XYZ file of C-alpha atoms in Angstrom:
493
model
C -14.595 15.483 2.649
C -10.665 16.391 2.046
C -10.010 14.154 5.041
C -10.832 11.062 2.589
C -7.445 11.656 1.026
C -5.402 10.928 4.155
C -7.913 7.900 4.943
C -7.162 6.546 1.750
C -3.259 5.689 3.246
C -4.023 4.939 7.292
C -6.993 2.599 6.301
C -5.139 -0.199 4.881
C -1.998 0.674 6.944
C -4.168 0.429 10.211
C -5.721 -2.865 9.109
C -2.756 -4.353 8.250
C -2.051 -5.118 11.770
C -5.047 -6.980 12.147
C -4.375 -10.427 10.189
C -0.897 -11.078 12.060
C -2.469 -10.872 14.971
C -6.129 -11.710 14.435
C -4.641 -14.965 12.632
C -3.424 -16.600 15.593
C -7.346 -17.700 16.269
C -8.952 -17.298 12.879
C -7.631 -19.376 10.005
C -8.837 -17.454 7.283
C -8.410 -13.998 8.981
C -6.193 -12.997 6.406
C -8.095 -12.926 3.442
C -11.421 -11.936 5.321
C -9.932 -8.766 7.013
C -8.073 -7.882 3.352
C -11.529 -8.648 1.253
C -13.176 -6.201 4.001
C -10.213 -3.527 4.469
C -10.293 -3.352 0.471
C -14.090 -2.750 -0.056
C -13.766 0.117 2.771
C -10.913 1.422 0.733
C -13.183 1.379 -2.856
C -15.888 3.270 -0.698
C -13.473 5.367 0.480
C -12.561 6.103 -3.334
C -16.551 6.298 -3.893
C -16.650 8.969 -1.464
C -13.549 10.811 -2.839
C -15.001 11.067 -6.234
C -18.316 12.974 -5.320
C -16.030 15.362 -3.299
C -14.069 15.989 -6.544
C -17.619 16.051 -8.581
C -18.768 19.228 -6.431
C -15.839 20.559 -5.568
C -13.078 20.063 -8.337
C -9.689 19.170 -7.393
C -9.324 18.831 -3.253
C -6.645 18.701 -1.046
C -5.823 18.320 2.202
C -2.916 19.450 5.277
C -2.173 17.010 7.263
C -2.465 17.834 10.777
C -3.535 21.017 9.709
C -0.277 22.149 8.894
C -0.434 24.342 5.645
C 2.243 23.399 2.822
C 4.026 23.884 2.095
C 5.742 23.225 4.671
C 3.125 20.818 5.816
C 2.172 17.618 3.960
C -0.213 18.098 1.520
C -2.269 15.336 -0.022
C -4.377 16.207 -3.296
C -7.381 14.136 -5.374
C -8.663 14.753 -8.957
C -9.878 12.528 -11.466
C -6.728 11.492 -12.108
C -5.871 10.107 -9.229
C -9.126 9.047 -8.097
C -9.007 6.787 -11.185
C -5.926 5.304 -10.274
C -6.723 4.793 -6.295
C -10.451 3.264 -7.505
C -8.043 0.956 -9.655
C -5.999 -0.257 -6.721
C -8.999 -1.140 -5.233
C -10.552 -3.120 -7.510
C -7.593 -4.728 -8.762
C -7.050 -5.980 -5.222
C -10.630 -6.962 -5.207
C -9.953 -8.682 -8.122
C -6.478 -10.706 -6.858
C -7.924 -11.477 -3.504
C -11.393 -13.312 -5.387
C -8.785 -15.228 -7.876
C -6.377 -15.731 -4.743
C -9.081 -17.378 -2.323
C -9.344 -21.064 -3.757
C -5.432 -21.341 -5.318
C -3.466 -21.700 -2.129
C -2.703 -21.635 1.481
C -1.458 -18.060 2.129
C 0.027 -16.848 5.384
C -1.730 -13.752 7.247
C 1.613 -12.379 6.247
C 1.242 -12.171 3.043
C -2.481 -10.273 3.312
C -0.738 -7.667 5.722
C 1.786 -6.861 2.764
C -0.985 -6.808 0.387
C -2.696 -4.111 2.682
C 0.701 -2.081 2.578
C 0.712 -2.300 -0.804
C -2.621 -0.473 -1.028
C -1.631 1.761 0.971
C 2.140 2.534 -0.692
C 0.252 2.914 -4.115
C -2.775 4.689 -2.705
C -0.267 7.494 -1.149
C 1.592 8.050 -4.476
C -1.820 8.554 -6.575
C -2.355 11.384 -4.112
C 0.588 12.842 -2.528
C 1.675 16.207 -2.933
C 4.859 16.799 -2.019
C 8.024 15.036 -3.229
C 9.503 13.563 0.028
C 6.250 11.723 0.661
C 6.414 9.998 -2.408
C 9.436 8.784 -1.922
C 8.321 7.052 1.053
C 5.001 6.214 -0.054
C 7.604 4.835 -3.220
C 9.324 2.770 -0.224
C 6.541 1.331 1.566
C 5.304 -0.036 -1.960
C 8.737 -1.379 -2.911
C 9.161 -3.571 0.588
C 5.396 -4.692 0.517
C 6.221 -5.646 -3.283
C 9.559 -7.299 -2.533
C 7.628 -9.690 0.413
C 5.104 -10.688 -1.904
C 7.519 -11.916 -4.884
C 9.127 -13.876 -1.874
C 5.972 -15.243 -0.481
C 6.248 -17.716 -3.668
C 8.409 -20.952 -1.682
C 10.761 -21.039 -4.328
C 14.450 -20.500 -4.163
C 14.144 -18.944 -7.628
C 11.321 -16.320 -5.978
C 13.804 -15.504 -3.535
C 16.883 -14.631 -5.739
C 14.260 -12.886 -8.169
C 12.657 -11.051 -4.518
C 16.441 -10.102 -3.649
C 17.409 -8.889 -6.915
C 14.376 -6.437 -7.042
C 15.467 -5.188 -3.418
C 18.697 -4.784 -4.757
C 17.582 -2.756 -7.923
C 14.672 -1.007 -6.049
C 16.731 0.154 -3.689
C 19.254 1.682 -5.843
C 16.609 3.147 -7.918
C 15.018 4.560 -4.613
C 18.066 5.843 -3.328
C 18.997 8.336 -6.922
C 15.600 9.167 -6.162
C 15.977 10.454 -2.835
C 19.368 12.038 -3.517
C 17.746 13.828 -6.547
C 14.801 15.225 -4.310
C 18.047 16.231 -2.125
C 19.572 18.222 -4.533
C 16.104 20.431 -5.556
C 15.618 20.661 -1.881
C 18.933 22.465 -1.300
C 18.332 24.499 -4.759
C 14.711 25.642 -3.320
C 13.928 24.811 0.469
C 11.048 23.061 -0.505
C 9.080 19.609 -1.387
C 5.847 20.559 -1.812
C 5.432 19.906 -5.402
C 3.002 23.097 -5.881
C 6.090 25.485 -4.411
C 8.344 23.717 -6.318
C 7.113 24.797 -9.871
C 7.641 27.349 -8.549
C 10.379 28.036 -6.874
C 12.614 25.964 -9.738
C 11.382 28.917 -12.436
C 12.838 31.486 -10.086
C 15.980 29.584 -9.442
C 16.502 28.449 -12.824
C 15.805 25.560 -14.654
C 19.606 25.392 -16.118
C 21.017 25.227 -12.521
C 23.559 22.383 -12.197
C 21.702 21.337 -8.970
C 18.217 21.123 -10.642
C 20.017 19.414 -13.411
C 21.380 16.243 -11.656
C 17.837 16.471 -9.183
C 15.645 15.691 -12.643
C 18.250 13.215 -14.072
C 18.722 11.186 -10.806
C 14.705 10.937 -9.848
C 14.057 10.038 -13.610
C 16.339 7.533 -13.292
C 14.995 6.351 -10.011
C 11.880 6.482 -11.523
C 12.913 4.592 -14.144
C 14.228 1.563 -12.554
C 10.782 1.984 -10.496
C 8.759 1.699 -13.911
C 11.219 -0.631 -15.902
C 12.112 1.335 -18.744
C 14.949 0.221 -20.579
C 17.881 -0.732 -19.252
C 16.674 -0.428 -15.734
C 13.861 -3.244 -16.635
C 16.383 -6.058 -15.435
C 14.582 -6.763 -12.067
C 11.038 -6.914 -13.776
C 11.290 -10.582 -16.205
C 12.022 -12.471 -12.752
C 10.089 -10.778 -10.050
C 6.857 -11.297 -12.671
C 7.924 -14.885 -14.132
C 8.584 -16.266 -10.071
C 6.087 -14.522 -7.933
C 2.968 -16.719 -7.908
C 0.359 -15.884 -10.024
C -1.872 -13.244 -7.693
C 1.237 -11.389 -7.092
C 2.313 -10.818 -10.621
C -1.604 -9.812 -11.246
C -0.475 -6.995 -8.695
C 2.673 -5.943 -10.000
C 1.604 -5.953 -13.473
C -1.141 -4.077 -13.032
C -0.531 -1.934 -10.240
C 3.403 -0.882 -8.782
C 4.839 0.121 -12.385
C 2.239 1.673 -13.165
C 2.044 3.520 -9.906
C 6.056 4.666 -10.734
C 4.775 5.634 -14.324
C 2.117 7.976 -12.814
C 5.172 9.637 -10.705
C 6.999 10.410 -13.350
C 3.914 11.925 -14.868
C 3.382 13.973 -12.035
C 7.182 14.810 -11.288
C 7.450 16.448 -15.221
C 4.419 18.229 -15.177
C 3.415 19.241 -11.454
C 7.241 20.007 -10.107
C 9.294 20.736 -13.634
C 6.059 21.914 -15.665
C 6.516 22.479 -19.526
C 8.689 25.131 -19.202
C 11.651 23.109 -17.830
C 11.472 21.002 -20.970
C 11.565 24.496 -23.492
C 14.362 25.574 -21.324
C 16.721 22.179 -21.645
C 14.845 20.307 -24.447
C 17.489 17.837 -24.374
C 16.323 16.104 -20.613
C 13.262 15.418 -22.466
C 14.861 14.190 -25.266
C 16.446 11.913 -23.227
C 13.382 10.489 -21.811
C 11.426 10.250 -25.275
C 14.823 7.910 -26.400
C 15.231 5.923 -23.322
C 11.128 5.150 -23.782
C 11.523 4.682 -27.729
C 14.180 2.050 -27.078
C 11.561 0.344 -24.081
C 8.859 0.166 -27.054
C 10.878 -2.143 -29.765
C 13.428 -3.784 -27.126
C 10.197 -4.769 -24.799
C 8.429 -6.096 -27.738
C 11.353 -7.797 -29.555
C 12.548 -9.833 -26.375
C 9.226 -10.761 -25.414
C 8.876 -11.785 -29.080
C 11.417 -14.494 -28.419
C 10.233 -15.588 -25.122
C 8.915 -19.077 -24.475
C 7.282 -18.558 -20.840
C 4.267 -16.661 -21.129
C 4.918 -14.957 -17.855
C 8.330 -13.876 -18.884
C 6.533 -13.144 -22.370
C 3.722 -10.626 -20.487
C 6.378 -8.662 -18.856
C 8.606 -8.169 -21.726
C 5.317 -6.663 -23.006
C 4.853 -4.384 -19.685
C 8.437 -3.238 -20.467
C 7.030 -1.990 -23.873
C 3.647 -0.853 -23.058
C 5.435 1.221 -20.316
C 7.299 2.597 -22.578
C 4.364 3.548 -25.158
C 2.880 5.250 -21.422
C 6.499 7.785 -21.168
C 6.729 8.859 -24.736
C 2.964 10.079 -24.370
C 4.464 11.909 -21.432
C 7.105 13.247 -22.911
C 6.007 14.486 -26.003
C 4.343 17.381 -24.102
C 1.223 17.244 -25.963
C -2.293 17.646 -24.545
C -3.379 14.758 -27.119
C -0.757 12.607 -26.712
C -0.797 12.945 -22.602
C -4.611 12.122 -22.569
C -3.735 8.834 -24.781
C -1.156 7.988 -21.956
C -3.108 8.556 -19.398
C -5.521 5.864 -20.869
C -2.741 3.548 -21.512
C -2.071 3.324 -18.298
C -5.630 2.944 -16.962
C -6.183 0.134 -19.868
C -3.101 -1.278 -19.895
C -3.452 -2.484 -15.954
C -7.142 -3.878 -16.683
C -5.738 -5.639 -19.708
C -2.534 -7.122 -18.173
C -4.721 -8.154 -15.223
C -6.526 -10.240 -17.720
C -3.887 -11.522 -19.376
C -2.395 -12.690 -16.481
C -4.988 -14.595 -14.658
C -6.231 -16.398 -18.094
C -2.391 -17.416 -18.116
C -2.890 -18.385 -14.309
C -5.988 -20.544 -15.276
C -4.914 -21.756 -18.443
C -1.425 -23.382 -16.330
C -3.690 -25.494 -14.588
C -5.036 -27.407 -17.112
C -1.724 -27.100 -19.133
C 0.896 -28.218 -16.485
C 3.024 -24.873 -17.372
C 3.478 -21.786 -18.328
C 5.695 -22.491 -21.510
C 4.475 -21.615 -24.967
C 4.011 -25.201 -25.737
C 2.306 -25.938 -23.590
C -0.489 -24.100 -25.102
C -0.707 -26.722 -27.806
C -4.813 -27.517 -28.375
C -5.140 -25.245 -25.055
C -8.731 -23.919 -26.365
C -10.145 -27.240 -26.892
C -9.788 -27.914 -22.793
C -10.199 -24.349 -21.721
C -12.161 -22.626 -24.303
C -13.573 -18.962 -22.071
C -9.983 -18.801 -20.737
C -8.540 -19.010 -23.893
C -11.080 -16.602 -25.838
C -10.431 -14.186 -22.508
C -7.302 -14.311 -23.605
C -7.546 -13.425 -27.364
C -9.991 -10.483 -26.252
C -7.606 -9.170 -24.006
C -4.443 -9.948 -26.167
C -6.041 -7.904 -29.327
C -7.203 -5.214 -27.135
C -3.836 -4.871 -25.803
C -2.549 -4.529 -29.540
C -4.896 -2.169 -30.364
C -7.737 -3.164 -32.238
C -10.775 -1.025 -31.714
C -12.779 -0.147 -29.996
C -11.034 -1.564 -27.252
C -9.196 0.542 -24.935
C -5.848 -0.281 -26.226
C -6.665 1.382 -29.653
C -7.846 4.804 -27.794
C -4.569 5.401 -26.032
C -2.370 4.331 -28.325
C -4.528 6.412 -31.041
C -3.813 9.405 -28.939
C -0.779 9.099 -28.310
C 0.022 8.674 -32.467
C -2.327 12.037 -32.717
C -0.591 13.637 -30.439
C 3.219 12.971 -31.813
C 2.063 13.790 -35.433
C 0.651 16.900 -34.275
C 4.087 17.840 -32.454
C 5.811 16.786 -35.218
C 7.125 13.644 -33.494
C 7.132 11.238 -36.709
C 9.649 9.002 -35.147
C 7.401 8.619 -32.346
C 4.127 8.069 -34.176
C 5.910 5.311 -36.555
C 7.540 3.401 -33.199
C 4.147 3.851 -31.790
C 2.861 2.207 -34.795
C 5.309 -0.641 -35.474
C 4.853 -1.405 -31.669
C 1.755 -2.428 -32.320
C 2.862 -5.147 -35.297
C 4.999 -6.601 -32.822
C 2.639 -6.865 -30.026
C 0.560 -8.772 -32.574
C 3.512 -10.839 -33.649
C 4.499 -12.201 -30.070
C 0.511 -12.912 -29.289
C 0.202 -14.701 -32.481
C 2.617 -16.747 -31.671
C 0.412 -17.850 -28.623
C -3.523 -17.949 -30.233
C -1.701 -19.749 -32.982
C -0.920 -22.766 -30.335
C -3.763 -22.894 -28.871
C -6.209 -23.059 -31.608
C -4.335 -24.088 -34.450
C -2.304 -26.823 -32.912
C -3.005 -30.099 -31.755
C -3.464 -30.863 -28.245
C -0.103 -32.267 -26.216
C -0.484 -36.149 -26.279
C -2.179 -37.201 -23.156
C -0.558 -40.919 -21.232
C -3.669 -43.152 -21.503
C -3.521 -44.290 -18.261
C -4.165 -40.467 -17.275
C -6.661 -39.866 -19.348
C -9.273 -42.685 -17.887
C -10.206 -43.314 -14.249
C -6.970 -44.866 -13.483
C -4.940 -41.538 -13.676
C -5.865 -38.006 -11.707
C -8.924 -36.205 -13.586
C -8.118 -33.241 -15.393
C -7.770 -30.710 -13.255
C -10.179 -28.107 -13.055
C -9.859 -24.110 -13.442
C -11.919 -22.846 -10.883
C -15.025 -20.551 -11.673
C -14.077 -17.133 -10.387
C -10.994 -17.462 -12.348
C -12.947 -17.748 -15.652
C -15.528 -15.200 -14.495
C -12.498 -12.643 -13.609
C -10.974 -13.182 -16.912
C -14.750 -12.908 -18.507
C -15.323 -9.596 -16.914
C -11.962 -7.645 -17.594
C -12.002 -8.945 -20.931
C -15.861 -7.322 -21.093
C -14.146 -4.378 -19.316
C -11.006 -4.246 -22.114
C -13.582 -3.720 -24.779
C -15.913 -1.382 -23.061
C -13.227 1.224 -21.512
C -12.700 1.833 -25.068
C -16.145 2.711 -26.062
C -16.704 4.777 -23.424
C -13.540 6.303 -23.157
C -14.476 9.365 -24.389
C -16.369 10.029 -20.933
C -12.627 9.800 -18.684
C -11.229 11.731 -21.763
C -13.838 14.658 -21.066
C -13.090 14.608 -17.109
C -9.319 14.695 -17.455
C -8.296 16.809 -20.497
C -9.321 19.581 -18.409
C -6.445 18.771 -15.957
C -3.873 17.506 -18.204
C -4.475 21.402 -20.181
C -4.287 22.871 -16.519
C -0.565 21.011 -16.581
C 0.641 22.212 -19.810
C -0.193 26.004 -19.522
C-alpha cells in the first residue's frame, strides 16, 4: 500500500502529457483527461488513508533504495489531509472552470503539474525533494497566472518567477549548507544528525535562516508577500481559486515540517532567538495583511491581503511550539483553503453580474445575486471566526495555545486580527446589502440592451457547498483534532 505515496506524484505527472498531445484531435481533451486524472488522484488519496488507518504512519523507498540515502516518501493524517485537499480543490476549479472560458490543453497539463508539485511536498521526506517538488509547483504556478491574456498577468506571472526564484534559490543554498554540516537530506537523519553536530553551528545557522526565508517568500509572509497582490488580483479567476487555496499553503506546511521534522523543538531551546524571529516576521503578516487589505478597493487584491494575514495567523501557531496552538494551525490551514476557495469563486460569480471586481461595484449586489452573496457572508464570518465555523476552532487554538506558553502578545494579535478581518469584510456585506443597486442605462435594462448576464449554476452550487463545508469543518473538527494531536505530540517530544 506504501507504493500509493509515490503514485500520488507520477499520476498527474504521467497524465500531464496526455492533453498536449491528445488535444490535437479532441477539443475538450484538456479538461476531460484533468477531471479524470484528478478523481484517480482523490482515490489514490482514498486508498492512502485506509493504509494509514491500519497501519499508522507509512512510508516508502523509492526504488527500493533505503534512506537515507534513498528517497523516502512518508503519509499520515497530516498529509493525507492536505493531498485529499489538492484533490478536491482541483475538482472543485476544474467544475467552476468548465463553462467560463476557452482554455488551452496547456493550461490543464500545468494544472496536472501542479497536483503533482503540491502532492510531492505533502509527502516528501527528504529535503532536496522538496525543493524540487517546491520547483515543479512554482513553474506550473507561474504558467497558470500567465495563461490569463493580459499584459498585466504577464508582468504579475514574471514578477512571481522573479521572486519565486529567488526565494527557491536561499532555499536550496540553505539545504546546501546543512548538507555539508551533516551529509544528509533525509529529513528523519537530519534531526538527527543536526543534535550531534550542534544546533549553534554557523553552518546550521545560515541553513535555517536562508530556507525560512525561502520559505517565506514561498508562503508570503511579510515583506516577502510582494509577488502575491498581483499574481492573485491578474490570474483569472480558477487560477487564483488554486493559489489561494492550495501553493501557499503547500509552502506553509514546509515550513511546518522543516521546524519540527528536521530542526525539532530542541533547535528552538537551543537559539530561541530564530524562533523569535519567525513569531515577529508572522506577527507583523497578521496586522500588515489585514490593515492593507483593509484599504483595498479590488476584492481580489482585498482576499489576498487577507491570505497574507491568515498565513501569518498559520506561522505563529507554528512557532509558538505548543501542542495546542500547532493543532489550531494545522486547522487554519485546512479551513482557511476551503474558506478562501469560497470566497473566491462567490467573488468570481458575483463579477459577472457586477461588471468588476471593485468594491463598488458591489453596490445592491444581493438583490441580483442573492446565494452568491449569502455564500459569501457565510464564508466571510467563518473566515473571521465566528463559531462554530472552522475559522473560530483554529484560531481558538491557536489563542489557547499562546496563553498557555505565555505568548500574550500573540494571543492579543491573534485576537485583534480577527476585528480587522471583520472590519475589511464589513466594508463589503455593507455594499451589497445596505446599498443601493448601481444605476442601470434603461436601454440595458429592457429587450433593447444585452440581458443580465447570468452566473452559471455550478458556480452557485460550489460556493453553496464550501460555504456548508466552512460551517461544518468546525463542528466536527474535533474528529481531525483527535487523529492529528497524536502526531503533532510525536513532533514536540
Amino acid at each position: 500500500m506504501s507504493e500509493t505515496l509515490a503514485l500520488l506524484v507520477a499520476l498527474p505527472v504521467l497524465t500531464a502529457l496526455i492533453p498536449v498531445v491528445l488535444g490535437r484531435i479532441w477539443q475538450k481533451a484538456g479538461w476531460t483527461v484533468a477531471f479524470v486524472g484528478t478523481v484517480l488522484h482523490l482515490a489514490l488519496v482514498v486508498q492512502l488513508a485506509r493504509a494509514i488507518r491500519i497501519e499508522g504512519t507509512v512510508s516508502y523507498a523509492v526504488g527500493n533504495f533505503a534512506p537515507p540515502i534513498g528517497i523516502e516518501l512518508v503519509g499520515d493524517w497530516i498529509s493525507a489531509t492536505l493531498v485529499g485537499l489538492v484533490s478536491v480543490i482541483t475538482l472543485i476549479v476544474l467544475i467552476f472552470e468548465r463553462d467560463r472560458n476557452d482554455s488551452s490543453d496547456a493550461f490543464y497539463s500545468e494544472l496536472l503539474l501542479l497536483i503533482a508539485g503540491l502532492s510531492g511536498i505533502f509527502v516528501t521526506g527528504d529535503l532536496f525533494n522538496l525543493y524540487v517538488f517546491l520547483e515543479i509547483t512554482g513553474l506550473a504556478t507561474y504558467a497558470l497566472v500567465a495563461t490569463n491574456p493580459s499584459p498585466r498577468a504577464a508582468v504579475a506571472s514574471l514578477k512571481y518567477l522573479l521572486v519565486g526564484t529567488i526565494g527557491a534559490s536561499l532555499y536550496l543554498l540553505g539545504v546546501g549548507y546543512l548538507y555539508i554540516s551533516t551529509g544528509t537530506l533525509n529529513m528523519a537523519d537530519l534531526s538527527q544528525q543536526l543534535a550531534e553536530v550542534g544546533y549553534t553551528s554557523p553552518l546550521i545557522l545560515t541553513g535555517f535562516v536562508l530556507i525560512m526565508i525561502g520559505l517565506g517568500v514561498k508562503t508570503a509572509l511579510f515583506p516577502l508577500h510582494t509577488w502575491q497582490p498581483d499574481a492573485y488580483t491578474e490570474s483569472s479567476d480558477s487560477v487564483t481559486v488554486h493559489i489561494a487555496a492550495l501553493v501557499s499553503t503547500a509552502a506553509a506546511y514546509a515550513i511546518f515540517r522543516v521546524t519540527f521534522a528536521v530542526f525539532t523543538p530542541s533547535f528552538a531551546s537551543a537559539v530561541p532567538v530564530a524562533l523569535d524571529a519567525l513569531t515577529i516576521a508572522a506577527l507583523l503578516s497578521i496586522i500588515i495583511g489585514s490593515v492593507f487589505a483593509i484599504m483595498q478597493t479590488n476584492l481580489k487584491r482585498m482576499l489576498a491581503y487577507s491570505s497574507v494575514s491568515q498565513f501569518g495567523l498559520v506561522i505563529v501557531g507554528i512557532s509558538v511550539i505548543n501542542e495546542t496552538a500547532l493543532v489550531g494551525s494545522l486547522v487554519h490551514l485546512v479551513g482557511h483553503a476551503v474558506m478562501k476557495a469560497g470566497l473566491f469563486i462567490a467573488i468570481g460569480g458575483l463579477s459577472i453580474v457586477a461588471g468588476g471586481y471593485e468594491l463598488e461595484d458591489m453596490r445592491g449586489i444581493a438583490q441580483r445575486a442573492p446565494i452568491l452573496s449569502a455564500g459569501f457572508v457565510v464564508l466571510a464570518f467563518a473566515l473571521v471566526g465566528v463559531p462554530p465555523a472552522v475559522g473560530f476552532v483554529g484560531k481558538w487554538n491557536i489563542v489557547l495555545g499562546a496563553i498557555n506558553s505565555g505568548d500574550w502578545i500573540v494571543a492579543v494579535v491573534v485576537v485583534t486580527s480577527t476585528l480587522l478581518t471583520l472590519a475589511y469584510f464589513a466594508r463589503v456585506i455593507e455594499r451589497m446589502y445596505f446599498n443601493s443597486p448601481i444605476s442601470i442605462d434603461q436601454t440595458a435594462a429592457t429587450d433593447g440592451g444585452q440581458a443580465r448576464p447570468s452566473v452559471p449554476f455550478q458556480t452557485r452550487a460550489l460556493v453553496s457547498i464550501l460555504a456548508f463545508a466552512s460551517v461544518s469543518f468546525g463542528l466536527v473538527a474535533i474528529q481531525f483534532i483527535t487523529a492529528i494531536t497524536p502526531i503533532v505530540g510525536g513532533y514536540l517530544t
